[in-house]
Amino acid sequence: MSAAISSIDAGSATSPGGFTAAAVHAGLKTDGALDVALLVSASSCATAGMFTKNALRAAPVVYDAQFLSDRPGRVRAVAMNARIANACTGAAGLEAAKAMAHAAEEAAGLPPRTALVLSTGVIGVPLPVEKILRALPGIVQNRRPSARSFAELSLAICTTDTRPKTASASFKMAGKRVHLVGCAKGAGMIHPNMATTLAFVVTDAAISPTLLQKTLREVTQRTFNSISIDGDTSTNDTLLVLANGESGAPAIQANSSAHRAFKKALEEVCHSLALQIVADGEGAQRVIEIAVRGAKTEAAARQIAQTIATSPLVKTAFAGGDPNWGRIFAAAGRAGVKFNPGLVDIQMAGIPVLRRGQPLYFNERAASNRLLEKHVNITVNLHAGPAAASYWTCDFTAEYVRINASYRT
């Protein structure tokens, strides 16, 4: 898939039918920025979710996972906040998540148990739920079915992000145009083991919750589960897809041409969002794509690509534009996958540096200049089989340390 990054044009993009959104400053962020938002659907949504595998699941994750287990086809809204993660907050945190969901339902005039909740921010701090509850009625009044409102919602969930992350796609089926719009937040604590810190996609497609969950799981593996900034998996990782069927197109059936078109569009949106997260990594200067080819299995290729992508030595070398291919080769060697080092080829930014396990002469200054570009490709060919996988990361700079050394203070 192309690595091109697309985003919503807030003034002209077509939003999926039946969805409205709004955001306000409720007093959680100290700089007056948007920090609480609400998304509402005009009808019930088939909903799929992927959640963190971190054992310390935040209260919103616990609430949403149980909700979708019980009622995957009854979701009408998602209420969300930034600044406070509501993680490691015990029974009080779960009650706060429930109160937030119930208040969103009441403010929007929705039936009980139809709203999900998302939170992001500092871990271990009680959620100031009273500020959120006071803000929700005003948010409901300001809801609009516009791309601009969705963009503001995207901004409201940002923490250390330098910009909101949005993407859209569409396809035609049975003479109807089906739309998908997604947003994500994340710049640090990113090493998804299911999804990424707060991401969701809304669509006016009609699809069953079961097929939607299966499709999302497949797409996640190649997108959000193939990125890393710092190797840390969050307590709050949540990826949701809501489908309300408002396009008027027939319900998507498994293995049909419509299903293939939907999966392709969903993957385009998730791929774009995932790469935008990497590009906005805390202190990051460039996106690095690690492509492993010629592996015996896709799982083996993925394991090697992930090991290279999460190596601090590899990532710091990229921060300085150092064409130190030995760090890449060494990381591949410790990935726990058997291969013959004497067959391996490595290219850095299109420059061959290793062939059949032997170092090649190359112009280091020219290579260094290429490694300082905004997007850098690394290819490792094992010559051991037909399988391949890619992983995306960013360079590791002193600015990342500065940001996280003072995150709370």
Short mmCIF file of C-alpha atoms in Angstrom, two decimals:
data_model
loop_
_atom_site.label_atom_id
_atom_site.label_comp_id
_atom_site.label_asym_id
_atom_site.label_seq_id
_atom_site.Cartn_x
_atom_site.Cartn_y
_atom_site.Cartn_z
CA MET A 1 0.00 0.00 0.00
CA SER A 2 1.18 3.50 -0.75
CA ALA A 3 2.61 5.46 2.14
CA ALA A 4 0.93 8.66 0.98
CA ILE A 5 -0.84 10.46 3.80
CA SER A 6 -4.28 11.94 3.15
CA SER A 7 -6.41 14.00 5.49
CA ILE A 8 -9.80 15.61 5.69
CA ASP A 9 -10.24 18.98 4.04
CA ALA A 10 -12.30 20.53 6.84
CA GLY A 11 -14.06 22.82 4.43
CA SER A 12 -15.05 20.40 1.69
CA ALA A 13 -14.83 16.73 2.66
CA THR A 14 -18.06 14.74 2.67
CA SER A 15 -18.82 13.23 6.04
CA PRO A 16 -20.64 9.91 6.39
CA GLY A 17 -24.38 10.47 6.61
CA GLY A 18 -26.10 10.55 9.97
CA PHE A 19 -23.14 11.57 12.13
CA THR A 20 -22.76 14.84 14.02
CA ALA A 21 -19.90 16.05 16.21
CA ALA A 22 -18.77 18.93 18.40
CA ALA A 23 -16.01 19.81 20.87
CA VAL A 24 -15.44 22.39 23.60
CA HIS A 25 -12.92 23.45 26.20
CA ALA A 26 -14.20 22.06 29.50
CA GLY A 27 -11.26 23.06 31.69
CA LEU A 28 -9.21 19.87 31.57
CA LYS A 29 -6.40 21.37 29.50
CA THR A 30 -4.78 24.38 31.11
CA ASP A 31 -4.19 26.31 27.88
CA GLY A 32 -7.85 26.76 26.92
CA ALA A 33 -7.68 24.23 24.08
CA LEU A 34 -10.53 21.88 23.12
CA ASP A 35 -10.57 18.90 25.49
CA VAL A 36 -14.03 17.25 25.50
CA ALA A 37 -15.94 16.08 22.43
CA LEU A 38 -19.01 14.12 21.45
CA LEU A 39 -19.89 12.10 18.35
CA VAL A 40 -23.54 11.11 17.78
CA SER A 41 -25.22 8.94 15.15
CA ALA A 42 -28.79 9.44 14.01
CA SER A 43 -29.31 5.67 14.14
CA SER A 44 -27.85 2.65 15.88
CA CYS A 45 -24.40 1.59 14.70
CA ALA A 46 -22.82 -1.79 14.17
CA THR A 47 -19.60 -1.27 16.11
CA ALA A 48 -16.29 -3.08 16.22
CA GLY A 49 -13.46 -2.45 18.65
CA MET A 50 -9.85 -3.37 19.26
CA PHE A 51 -8.46 -2.73 22.75
CA THR A 52 -5.11 -2.67 24.48
CA LYS A 53 -3.55 -5.91 25.66
CA ASN A 54 -1.81 -4.05 28.46
CA ALA A 55 -2.87 -5.73 31.72
CA LEU A 56 -3.53 -2.27 33.20
CA ARG A 57 -6.65 -1.46 31.20
CA ALA A 58 -8.03 2.01 31.78
CA ALA A 59 -11.61 2.38 32.99
CA PRO A 60 -12.96 3.50 29.57
CA VAL A 61 -11.40 0.42 27.96
CA VAL A 62 -13.04 -1.86 30.52
CA TYR A 63 -16.38 -0.13 30.03
CA ASP A 64 -16.28 -0.14 26.21
CA ALA A 65 -15.03 -3.71 25.86
CA GLN A 66 -17.85 -5.02 28.05
CA PHE A 67 -20.37 -2.82 26.23
CA LEU A 68 -19.39 -4.15 22.80
CA SER A 69 -19.45 -7.70 24.10
CA ASP A 70 -23.08 -7.17 25.14
CA ARG A 71 -24.44 -4.66 22.59
CA PRO A 72 -22.27 -4.41 19.43
CA GLY A 73 -25.18 -3.19 17.33
CA ARG A 74 -26.67 -0.55 19.63
CA VAL A 75 -24.07 2.22 19.81
CA ARG A 76 -25.30 5.76 19.16
CA ALA A 77 -22.55 7.99 20.57
CA VAL A 78 -18.96 8.30 21.73
CA ALA A 79 -18.00 10.82 24.42
CA MET A 80 -14.29 11.57 24.77
CA ASN A 81 -11.82 13.68 26.71
CA ALA A 82 -8.13 14.52 26.74
CA ARG A 83 -5.63 15.42 29.50
CA ILE A 84 -6.75 12.71 31.99
CA ALA A 85 -6.57 9.03 31.01
CA ASN A 86 -8.81 7.69 33.81
CA ALA A 87 -6.35 4.79 34.09
CA CYS A 88 -5.26 3.06 37.30
CA THR A 89 -8.11 4.82 39.09
CA GLY A 90 -9.87 1.76 40.52
CA ALA A 91 -13.60 1.43 41.10
CA ALA A 92 -14.02 5.21 41.19
CA GLY A 93 -12.58 5.43 37.69
CA LEU A 94 -15.04 2.90 36.33
CA GLU A 95 -17.92 4.80 37.97
CA ALA A 96 -16.63 8.01 36.36
CA ALA A 97 -16.57 6.32 32.94
CA LYS A 98 -20.14 5.13 33.45
CA ALA A 99 -21.24 8.60 34.58
CA MET A 100 -19.65 10.14 31.50
CA ALA A 101 -21.47 7.69 29.21
CA HIS A 102 -24.81 8.16 30.95
CA ALA A 103 -24.50 11.95 30.87
CA ALA A 104 -23.76 11.87 27.14
CA GLU A 105 -26.84 9.71 26.53
CA GLU A 106 -29.04 12.00 28.59
CA ALA A 107 -27.72 15.22 27.05
CA ALA A 108 -28.17 13.90 23.51
CA GLY A 109 -31.61 12.41 24.23
CA LEU A 110 -30.44 8.87 23.54
CA PRO A 111 -31.65 5.59 25.05
CA PRO A 112 -29.66 4.23 28.01
CA ARG A 113 -26.56 2.17 27.30
CA THR A 114 -25.91 3.51 23.81
CA ALA A 115 -22.78 5.63 24.42
CA LEU A 116 -19.12 4.62 24.57
CA VAL A 117 -16.37 6.66 26.22
CA LEU A 118 -12.73 7.42 25.40
CA SER A 119 -10.13 9.10 27.61
CA THR A 120 -6.46 9.95 27.14
CA GLY A 121 -3.79 11.77 29.13
CA VAL A 122 -2.06 11.35 32.46
CA ILE A 123 -2.30 7.96 34.18
CA GLY A 124 -3.30 7.64 37.84
CA VAL A 125 -5.23 10.91 38.17
CA PRO A 126 -8.96 10.91 38.99
CA LEU A 127 -11.15 12.00 36.07
CA PRO A 128 -12.72 15.42 36.82
CA VAL A 129 -16.01 14.05 35.59
CA GLU A 130 -18.02 17.01 36.91
CA LYS A 131 -16.31 19.31 34.37
CA ILE A 132 -17.19 16.91 31.58
CA LEU A 133 -20.80 16.60 32.71
CA ARG A 134 -21.18 20.39 32.76
CA ALA A 135 -19.79 20.64 29.23
CA LEU A 136 -21.90 17.96 27.55
CA PRO A 137 -25.21 19.89 27.16
CA GLY A 138 -23.39 22.71 25.37
CA ILE A 139 -21.62 20.25 23.11
CA VAL A 140 -24.94 18.66 22.15
CA GLN A 141 -26.32 22.03 21.10
CA ASN A 142 -23.30 22.75 18.91
CA ARG A 143 -23.24 19.42 17.04
CA ARG A 144 -22.94 19.70 13.28
CA PRO A 145 -22.75 17.12 10.43
CA SER A 146 -19.67 18.81 8.98
CA ALA A 147 -16.09 17.78 8.35
CA ARG A 148 -15.03 20.89 10.27
CA SER A 149 -16.83 19.66 13.39
CA PHE A 150 -15.15 16.28 13.01
CA ALA A 151 -11.78 18.01 12.67
CA GLU A 152 -12.44 19.91 15.90
CA LEU A 153 -13.33 16.64 17.61
CA SER A 154 -10.00 15.25 16.41
CA LEU A 155 -8.20 18.24 17.91
CA ALA A 156 -9.97 17.80 21.25
CA ILE A 157 -8.36 14.40 21.90
CA CYS A 158 -4.79 15.58 21.24
CA THR A 159 -2.28 15.53 24.10
CA THR A 160 1.37 15.83 23.07
CA ASP A 161 0.29 15.67 19.42
CA THR A 162 1.38 18.68 17.39
CA ARG A 163 -1.58 18.33 15.03
CA PRO A 164 -4.84 16.39 14.70
CA LYS A 165 -4.85 13.27 12.51
CA THR A 166 -7.75 12.66 10.16
CA ALA A 167 -8.33 10.66 6.98
CA SER A 168 -11.19 9.78 4.66
CA ALA A 169 -12.10 7.39 1.87
CA SER A 170 -15.18 6.37 -0.12
CA PHE A 171 -16.39 3.79 -2.62
CA LYS A 172 -19.52 3.08 -4.64
CA MET A 173 -21.80 0.08 -4.30
CA ALA A 174 -25.24 -0.47 -5.82
CA GLY A 175 -25.23 3.08 -7.16
CA LYS A 176 -24.64 4.60 -3.71
CA ARG A 177 -21.51 6.39 -2.44
CA VAL A 178 -20.33 5.01 0.91
CA HIS A 179 -18.11 7.27 3.03
CA LEU A 180 -15.56 6.60 5.78
CA VAL A 181 -13.91 9.25 7.97
CA GLY A 182 -11.44 8.52 10.75
CA CYS A 183 -9.35 10.30 13.33
CA ALA A 184 -6.61 9.30 15.74
CA LYS A 185 -4.42 10.78 18.42
CA GLY A 186 -0.99 9.66 19.46
CA ALA A 187 2.59 10.89 19.45
CA GLY A 188 4.13 9.00 22.35
CA MET A 189 3.51 5.74 24.23
CA ILE A 190 2.92 4.17 20.84
CA HIS A 191 3.62 0.49 20.25
CA PRO A 192 0.16 -0.83 19.54
CA ASN A 193 -0.61 -4.40 20.44
CA MET A 194 -4.08 -4.14 18.93
CA ALA A 195 -4.69 -0.57 17.81
CA THR A 196 -3.41 2.81 18.93
CA THR A 197 -4.16 5.43 21.53
CA LEU A 198 -7.68 6.57 20.67
CA ALA A 199 -8.62 6.06 17.06
CA PHE A 200 -11.98 5.63 15.47
CA VAL A 201 -13.60 5.49 12.06
CA VAL A 202 -17.23 6.30 11.25
CA THR A 203 -18.97 5.12 8.11
CA ASP A 204 -22.45 5.17 6.61
CA ALA A 205 -22.02 1.62 5.32
CA ALA A 206 -24.42 -1.11 6.39
CA ILE A 207 -22.58 -4.14 7.77
CA SER A 208 -23.11 -6.63 10.59
CA PRO A 209 -21.13 -6.24 13.83
CA THR A 210 -19.60 -9.70 13.34
CA LEU A 211 -18.30 -9.01 9.82
CA LEU A 212 -17.17 -5.53 10.86
CA GLN A 213 -15.16 -6.96 13.77
CA LYS A 214 -13.53 -9.57 11.53
CA THR A 215 -12.63 -6.94 8.94
CA LEU A 216 -11.24 -4.54 11.50
CA ARG A 217 -9.06 -7.24 13.05
CA GLU A 218 -7.52 -8.02 9.65
CA VAL A 219 -6.96 -4.37 8.77
CA THR A 220 -5.48 -3.52 12.18
CA GLN A 221 -2.72 -6.10 11.81
CA ARG A 222 -1.37 -4.36 8.69
CA THR A 223 -1.84 -0.79 9.91
CA PHE A 224 -2.04 0.21 13.58
CA ASN A 225 -0.34 -3.01 14.69
CA SER A 226 2.57 -2.28 12.36
CA ILE A 227 3.80 1.00 13.86
CA SER A 228 5.95 1.94 16.83
CA ILE A 229 7.30 5.20 18.22
CA ASP A 230 8.81 4.21 21.55
CA GLY A 231 7.91 0.58 22.26
CA ASP A 232 5.36 1.46 24.98
CA THR A 233 1.82 0.09 24.78
CA SER A 234 -0.74 2.38 26.39
CA THR A 235 -3.30 1.55 29.07
CA ASN A 236 -5.98 3.28 26.96
CA ASP A 237 -5.42 1.95 23.43
CA THR A 238 -8.79 1.83 21.67
CA LEU A 239 -9.76 1.57 18.02
CA LEU A 240 -13.46 1.77 17.15
CA VAL A 241 -15.37 1.55 13.87
CA LEU A 242 -19.02 2.67 13.83
CA ALA A 243 -21.26 1.86 10.85
CA ASN A 244 -24.80 3.29 10.79
CA GLY A 245 -26.03 2.26 7.32
CA GLU A 246 -27.23 5.77 6.46
CA SER A 247 -25.75 5.65 2.92
CA GLY A 248 -28.80 3.70 1.74
CA ALA A 249 -26.59 1.03 0.17
CA PRO A 250 -27.43 -2.63 0.77
CA ALA A 251 -25.83 -4.45 3.66
CA ILE A 252 -22.29 -5.62 2.91
CA GLN A 253 -21.97 -9.39 2.69
CA ALA A 254 -18.83 -11.37 3.50
CA ASN A 255 -16.48 -12.11 0.59
CA SER A 256 -18.48 -9.96 -1.84
CA SER A 257 -17.04 -7.27 -4.10
CA ALA A 258 -18.61 -4.68 -1.79
CA HIS A 259 -16.84 -6.27 1.18
CA ARG A 260 -13.52 -6.11 -0.65
CA ALA A 261 -14.13 -2.45 -1.51
CA PHE A 262 -15.07 -1.67 2.09
CA LYS A 263 -12.00 -3.44 3.46
CA LYS A 264 -9.77 -1.55 1.03
CA ALA A 265 -11.30 1.81 2.03
CA LEU A 266 -11.04 1.00 5.75
CA GLU A 267 -7.40 -0.02 5.32
CA GLU A 268 -6.65 3.22 3.45
CA VAL A 269 -8.05 5.27 6.31
CA CYS A 270 -6.32 3.25 9.03
CA HIS A 271 -3.01 3.19 7.13
CA SER A 272 -3.09 6.96 6.72
CA LEU A 273 -3.90 7.53 10.39
CA ALA A 274 -1.17 5.12 11.51
CA LEU A 275 1.48 6.87 9.41
CA GLN A 276 0.33 10.28 10.60
CA ILE A 277 0.91 9.08 14.16
CA VAL A 278 4.45 7.97 13.31
CA ALA A 279 5.17 11.23 11.49
CA ASP A 280 4.04 13.16 14.58
CA GLY A 281 6.05 11.02 17.01
CA GLU A 282 7.37 12.98 19.96
CA GLY A 283 10.57 14.66 18.78
CA ALA A 284 10.46 12.78 15.46
CA GLN A 285 12.11 14.17 12.36
CA ARG A 286 11.31 11.41 9.87
CA VAL A 287 9.22 8.31 9.14
CA ILE A 288 11.16 5.08 8.62
CA GLU A 289 9.63 2.17 6.73
CA ILE A 290 11.21 -1.21 7.46
CA ALA A 291 10.39 -3.72 4.71
CA VAL A 292 11.47 -7.32 5.20
CA ARG A 293 11.30 -9.47 2.09
CA GLY A 294 12.11 -13.06 1.24
CA ALA A 295 11.06 -14.56 4.58
CA LYS A 296 9.66 -18.06 5.03
CA THR A 297 6.43 -16.71 6.57
CA GLU A 298 4.73 -13.35 6.98
CA ALA A 299 4.96 -13.76 10.77
CA ALA A 300 8.74 -14.19 10.51
CA ALA A 301 9.08 -11.13 8.29
CA ARG A 302 6.93 -9.11 10.66
CA GLN A 303 8.94 -10.18 13.71
CA ILE A 304 12.21 -9.08 12.12
CA ALA A 305 10.74 -5.80 10.86
CA GLN A 306 9.33 -5.02 14.31
CA THR A 307 12.62 -5.82 16.04
CA ILE A 308 14.52 -3.47 13.73
CA ALA A 309 11.87 -0.76 14.04
CA THR A 310 11.96 -0.82 17.85
CA SER A 311 15.75 -0.89 18.27
CA PRO A 312 16.93 2.27 20.10
CA LEU A 313 20.30 1.95 18.39
CA VAL A 314 18.70 1.86 14.95
CA LYS A 315 16.36 4.73 15.76
CA THR A 316 19.11 6.96 17.19
CA ALA A 317 21.28 6.29 14.13
CA PHE A 318 18.47 7.63 11.96
CA ALA A 319 18.20 10.69 14.17
CA GLY A 320 21.73 11.62 13.09
CA GLY A 321 21.52 10.33 9.53
CA ASP A 322 24.15 7.69 10.27
CA PRO A 323 24.08 4.87 7.64
CA ASN A 324 25.05 2.32 10.27
CA TRP A 325 23.68 -0.80 8.58
CA GLY A 326 25.36 -3.02 11.18
CA ARG A 327 22.72 -1.99 13.73
CA ILE A 328 19.97 -3.07 11.33
CA PHE A 329 21.63 -6.42 10.63
CA ALA A 330 22.26 -7.02 14.34
CA ALA A 331 18.64 -6.25 15.23
CA ALA A 332 17.46 -8.71 12.58
CA GLY A 333 19.76 -11.32 14.06
CA ARG A 334 18.25 -11.04 17.56
CA ALA A 335 14.63 -11.14 16.38
CA GLY A 336 14.28 -14.83 17.22
CA VAL A 337 13.84 -15.88 13.59
CA LYS A 338 16.24 -18.36 11.97
CA PHE A 339 17.78 -17.27 8.66
CA ASN A 340 21.09 -17.57 6.82
CA PRO A 341 23.09 -14.33 7.32
CA GLY A 342 25.13 -15.19 4.23
CA LEU A 343 22.06 -14.69 2.00
CA VAL A 344 20.91 -11.31 3.31
CA ASP A 345 20.75 -8.08 1.27
CA ILE A 346 20.15 -4.66 2.88
CA GLN A 347 19.31 -1.36 1.21
CA MET A 348 19.15 1.97 3.07
CA ALA A 349 17.20 4.73 1.31
CA GLY A 350 17.64 2.84 -1.94
CA ILE A 351 21.41 2.40 -1.52
CA PRO A 352 22.71 -1.20 -1.41
CA VAL A 353 24.92 -1.59 1.68
CA LEU A 354 24.98 -5.37 2.10
CA ARG A 355 24.76 -8.13 -0.51
CA ARG A 356 24.70 -11.82 0.31
CA GLY A 357 25.94 -11.04 3.79
CA GLN A 358 28.93 -9.03 2.58
CA PRO A 359 29.46 -5.26 3.09
CA LEU A 360 29.39 -3.10 -0.04
CA TYR A 361 31.25 0.11 -0.72
CA PHE A 362 28.94 3.12 -0.82
CA ASN A 363 29.25 6.89 -0.54
CA GLU A 364 28.53 7.50 3.15
CA ARG A 365 27.94 11.22 2.74
CA ALA A 366 25.37 10.64 -0.01
CA ALA A 367 23.73 7.93 2.08
CA SER A 368 23.62 10.20 5.12
CA ASN A 369 21.90 12.92 3.12
CA ARG A 370 19.23 10.48 1.97
CA LEU A 371 18.68 9.30 5.54
CA LEU A 372 17.86 12.86 6.56
CA GLU A 373 14.81 12.98 4.28
CA LYS A 374 11.28 12.99 5.72
CA HIS A 375 10.53 9.43 4.63
CA VAL A 376 13.24 6.75 4.61
CA ASN A 377 12.89 3.21 3.26
CA ILE A 378 14.93 0.29 4.62
CA THR A 379 14.72 -3.05 2.82
CA VAL A 380 16.04 -6.33 4.22
CA ASN A 381 15.85 -9.32 1.88
CA LEU A 382 16.47 -12.68 3.55
CA HIS A 383 16.26 -14.73 0.33
CA ALA A 384 14.65 -17.51 2.37
CA GLY A 385 11.08 -17.63 1.08
CA PRO A 386 8.12 -15.81 -0.51
CA ALA A 387 6.76 -13.82 2.45
CA ALA A 388 7.09 -10.13 3.31
CA ALA A 389 5.96 -7.57 5.90
CA SER A 390 6.44 -3.89 6.62
CA TYR A 391 6.66 -1.88 9.83
CA TRP A 392 6.77 1.88 10.35
CA THR A 393 8.64 3.84 13.00
CA CYS A 394 10.39 7.18 13.48
CA ASP A 395 13.80 8.35 14.60
CA PHE A 396 14.58 8.68 18.32
CA THR A 397 15.81 12.14 19.29
CA ALA A 398 16.81 14.08 22.38
CA GLU A 399 13.53 15.99 22.03
CA TYR A 400 11.61 12.79 22.85
CA VAL A 401 13.50 12.58 26.14
CA ARG A 402 12.84 16.24 26.91
CA ILE A 403 9.08 15.89 26.31
CA ASN A 404 8.69 12.79 28.44
CA ALA A 405 11.04 13.88 31.22
CA SER A 406 8.57 16.67 32.05
CA TYR A 407 5.23 15.22 30.87
CA ARG A 408 3.49 15.75 34.22
CA THR A 409 5.45 18.73 35.48
#
